[in-house]
Tab-separated table of C-alpha atoms in Angstrom:
chain	number	residue	atom	x	y	z
A	1	UNK	CA	-16.769	48.830	15.873
A	2	UNK	CA	-15.208	50.316	19.013
A	3	UNK	CA	-15.877	47.340	21.378
A	4	UNK	CA	-12.401	45.742	21.451
A	5	UNK	CA	-13.518	42.898	23.733
A	6	UNK	CA	-16.303	41.922	21.326
A	7	UNK	CA	-13.935	42.178	18.332
A	8	UNK	CA	-11.396	39.866	20.037
A	9	UNK	CA	-14.135	37.359	20.944
A	10	UNK	CA	-15.416	37.319	17.355
A	11	UNK	CA	-11.875	36.966	16.022
A	12	UNK	CA	-11.197	33.965	18.315
A	13	UNK	CA	-14.520	32.412	17.302
A	14	UNK	CA	-13.680	32.853	13.606
A	15	UNK	CA	-10.226	31.320	14.109
A	16	UNK	CA	-11.756	28.364	15.958
A	17	UNK	CA	-14.309	27.775	13.172
A	18	UNK	CA	-11.601	28.044	10.509
A	19	UNK	CA	-9.437	25.507	12.355
A	20	UNK	CA	-12.383	23.101	12.697
A	21	UNK	CA	-13.169	23.492	8.994
A	22	UNK	CA	-9.529	22.895	8.056
A	23	UNK	CA	-9.413	19.806	10.290
A	24	UNK	CA	-12.608	18.377	8.802
A	25	UNK	CA	-11.269	19.019	5.284
A	26	UNK	CA	-8.072	17.088	6.091
A	27	UNK	CA	-10.065	14.191	7.570
A	28	UNK	CA	-11.797	13.610	4.241
A	29	UNK	CA	-8.605	13.281	2.185
A	30	UNK	CA	-7.165	10.137	0.655
A	31	UNK	CA	-4.019	10.636	2.740
A	32	UNK	CA	-6.026	10.524	5.971
A	33	UNK	CA	-7.918	7.407	4.826
A	34	UNK	CA	-4.621	5.770	3.863
A	35	UNK	CA	-3.197	6.431	7.349
A	36	UNK	CA	-6.320	4.988	8.949
A	37	UNK	CA	-6.133	1.861	6.756
A	38	UNK	CA	-2.477	1.271	7.703
A	39	UNK	CA	-3.278	1.757	11.405
A	40	UNK	CA	-6.241	-0.646	11.054
A	41	UNK	CA	-4.026	-3.282	9.425
A	42	UNK	CA	-1.327	-2.921	12.077
A	43	UNK	CA	-3.848	-3.086	14.934
A	44	UNK	CA	-5.358	-6.384	13.759
A	45	UNK	CA	-4.527	-9.494	15.756
A	46	UNK	CA	-1.861	-11.637	14.110
A	47	UNK	CA	-4.292	-14.536	13.608
A	48	UNK	CA	-6.829	-12.405	11.702
A	49	UNK	CA	-7.522	-13.620	8.177
A	50	UNK	CA	-7.760	-10.020	6.952
A	51	UNK	CA	-4.341	-9.014	8.296
A	52	UNK	CA	-1.684	-8.772	5.633
A	53	UNK	CA	1.679	-10.430	6.075
A	54	UNK	CA	4.426	-8.160	7.371
A	55	UNK	CA	6.316	-8.481	4.063
A	56	UNK	CA	3.161	-7.464	2.167
A	57	UNK	CA	2.590	-4.507	4.496
A	58	UNK	CA	6.172	-3.321	4.004
A	59	UNK	CA	5.621	-3.353	0.229
A	60	UNK	CA	2.169	-1.761	0.624
A	61	UNK	CA	3.698	1.108	2.604
A	62	UNK	CA	6.156	1.806	-0.217
A	63	UNK	CA	3.312	1.709	-2.744
A	64	UNK	CA	1.177	3.877	-0.462
A	65	UNK	CA	3.740	6.674	-0.588
A	66	UNK	CA	3.406	6.811	-4.381
A	67	UNK	CA	-0.376	6.944	-3.981
A	68	UNK	CA	-0.059	9.667	-1.342
A	69	UNK	CA	1.928	11.810	-3.774
A	70	UNK	CA	-0.730	11.375	-6.454
A	71	UNK	CA	-3.989	11.369	-4.476
A	72	UNK	CA	-3.118	12.366	-0.889
A	73	UNK	CA	-4.412	15.923	-1.108
A	74	UNK	CA	-7.675	14.919	-2.808
A	75	UNK	CA	-10.977	14.460	-1.043
A	76	UNK	CA	-12.123	10.863	-1.260
A	77	UNK	CA	-15.594	11.971	-2.358
A	78	UNK	CA	-14.063	13.705	-5.397
A	79	UNK	CA	-12.043	10.700	-6.602
A	80	UNK	CA	-13.271	8.967	-9.749
A	81	UNK	CA	-12.202	6.263	-12.178
A	82	UNK	CA	-10.782	9.010	-14.352
A	83	UNK	CA	-8.168	9.767	-11.685
A	84	UNK	CA	-7.128	6.103	-11.591
A	85	UNK	CA	-6.830	5.986	-15.378
A	86	UNK	CA	-4.814	9.218	-15.410
A	87	UNK	CA	-2.436	7.685	-12.874
A	88	UNK	CA	-2.125	4.481	-14.896
A	89	UNK	CA	-1.554	6.451	-18.100
A	90	UNK	CA	1.149	8.581	-16.482
A	91	UNK	CA	2.944	5.505	-15.164
A	92	UNK	CA	2.570	3.592	-18.421
A	93	UNK	CA	3.852	6.431	-20.602
A	94	UNK	CA	6.776	7.412	-18.353
A	95	UNK	CA	10.288	7.312	-19.905
A	96	UNK	CA	10.759	4.061	-17.999
A	97	UNK	CA	7.265	2.540	-17.986
A	98	UNK	CA	6.171	1.011	-14.700
A	99	UNK	CA	2.901	-0.569	-15.759
A	100	UNK	CA	3.013	-3.600	-13.467
A	101	UNK	CA	3.818	-1.474	-10.418
A	102	UNK	CA	1.109	1.044	-11.328
A	103	UNK	CA	-1.409	-1.799	-11.525
A	104	UNK	CA	-0.417	-2.928	-8.027
A	105	UNK	CA	-0.642	0.613	-6.680
A	106	UNK	CA	-4.125	1.199	-8.107
A	107	UNK	CA	-5.179	-2.172	-6.714
A	108	UNK	CA	-3.956	-1.029	-3.288
A	109	UNK	CA	-5.804	2.289	-3.706
A	110	UNK	CA	-8.962	0.330	-4.521
A	111	UNK	CA	-8.480	-1.722	-1.328
A	112	UNK	CA	-7.994	1.438	0.737
A	113	UNK	CA	-11.080	3.050	-0.770
A	114	UNK	CA	-13.048	-0.144	-0.083
A	115	UNK	CA	-12.000	0.276	3.557
A	116	UNK	CA	-13.461	3.803	3.308
A	117	UNK	CA	-16.763	2.254	2.199
A	118	UNK	CA	-16.532	-0.249	5.049
A	119	UNK	CA	-16.162	2.453	7.708
A	120	UNK	CA	-18.810	4.688	6.154
A	121	UNK	CA	-16.618	7.439	4.703
A	122	UNK	CA	-17.710	6.624	1.139
A	123	UNK	CA	-20.933	5.334	-0.386
A	124	UNK	CA	-19.207	3.462	-3.230
A	125	UNK	CA	-15.669	2.662	-4.257
A	126	UNK	CA	-14.718	5.055	-7.073
A	127	UNK	CA	-11.938	2.747	-8.334
A	128	UNK	CA	-14.167	-0.316	-8.788
A	129	UNK	CA	-13.897	-1.770	-12.260
A	130	UNK	CA	-10.703	0.032	-13.278
A	131	UNK	CA	-8.990	-2.039	-15.964
A	132	UNK	CA	-5.313	-2.736	-15.496
A	133	UNK	CA	-2.610	-1.749	-17.928
A	134	UNK	CA	-1.331	-4.502	-20.168
A	135	UNK	CA	2.083	-5.718	-19.160
A	136	UNK	CA	4.747	-7.793	-20.811
A	137	UNK	CA	5.083	-11.055	-18.966
A	138	UNK	CA	8.122	-13.187	-19.238
A	139	UNK	CA	9.249	-16.317	-17.548
A	140	UNK	CA	12.722	-16.646	-16.278
A	141	UNK	CA	13.754	-19.901	-14.776
A	142	UNK	CA	16.399	-20.050	-12.089
A	143	UNK	CA	19.218	-22.308	-13.169
A	144	UNK	CA	20.758	-24.908	-10.913
A	145	UNK	CA	24.049	-23.000	-11.043
A	146	UNK	CA	22.383	-19.795	-9.801
A	147	UNK	CA	20.705	-21.635	-6.929
A	148	UNK	CA	23.946	-23.404	-6.016
A	149	UNK	CA	25.738	-20.049	-6.018
A	150	UNK	CA	23.115	-18.551	-3.669
A	151	UNK	CA	23.532	-21.476	-1.249
A	152	UNK	CA	27.334	-21.296	-1.467
A	153	UNK	CA	27.416	-17.546	-0.749
A	154	UNK	CA	24.896	-18.020	2.073
A	155	UNK	CA	27.120	-20.671	3.664
A	156	UNK	CA	30.175	-18.403	3.393
A	157	UNK	CA	28.369	-15.425	4.957
A	158	UNK	CA	26.733	-17.632	7.589
A	159	UNK	CA	24.002	-16.825	10.093
A	160	UNK	CA	20.714	-15.483	8.762
A	161	UNK	CA	22.053	-15.338	5.197
A	162	UNK	CA	22.693	-19.076	5.264
A	163	UNK	CA	19.172	-19.651	6.582
A	164	UNK	CA	17.700	-17.528	3.787
A	165	UNK	CA	19.778	-19.368	1.176
A	166	UNK	CA	18.539	-22.724	2.488
A	167	UNK	CA	14.974	-21.369	2.532
A	168	UNK	CA	15.373	-20.351	-1.114
A	169	UNK	CA	16.617	-23.829	-1.980
A	170	UNK	CA	13.705	-25.419	-0.115
A	171	UNK	CA	11.250	-22.991	-1.741
A	172	UNK	CA	12.661	-23.889	-5.149
A	173	UNK	CA	12.292	-27.588	-4.462
A	174	UNK	CA	8.802	-27.193	-2.958
A	175	UNK	CA	7.503	-24.571	-5.436
A	176	UNK	CA	6.829	-22.147	-2.567
A	177	UNK	CA	7.695	-18.547	-1.891
A	178	UNK	CA	10.743	-18.139	0.342
A	179	UNK	CA	8.639	-16.135	2.834
A	180	UNK	CA	6.379	-19.161	3.367
A	181	UNK	CA	9.300	-21.551	3.739
A	182	UNK	CA	11.150	-19.413	6.301
A	183	UNK	CA	8.153	-19.840	8.622
A	184	UNK	CA	8.458	-23.619	8.622
A	185	UNK	CA	9.296	-25.311	11.898
A	186	UNK	CA	11.208	-28.533	12.398
A	187	UNK	CA	8.059	-30.548	13.245
A	188	UNK	CA	6.428	-29.509	9.936
A	189	UNK	CA	9.204	-30.947	7.781
């Protein structure tokens, strides 16, 4: 009790152990796994078949922030299907329902957790088999006038906006996404 040197050594040892425990607890969270998945995706070579397109990754990062708010603090080993269904229910019963977006976010969470299985952090994916919320689908067809207006405004604004407008027109004519068409080169036409 009176050995101040021994007390200080024990205190430092206890602080070190507490810091290590805190660090290991944070490493097992969904937020940490999410950060590792994003870093893994960004580190992949551009010709990798598993690498997501930059436009998809930008959208995934926005979706990931919603997932971080919901699951970030949770340990991946404690996640279950129930958590996914609670998330879907909350999104589906919100004042402005966002069922389709919630489905995409849970699908991304499932992908991230599958990465956790891949790297050995988890034994099984807790979100496997989660059923999506039903959504109202509708088809809206772009009219010729709307497409002509987009091309006209693109021409007026010039530069990259004109290129995007022409890519939209080409995508419309080719039944392709504009992102795919913008990557076309002259020799591919």
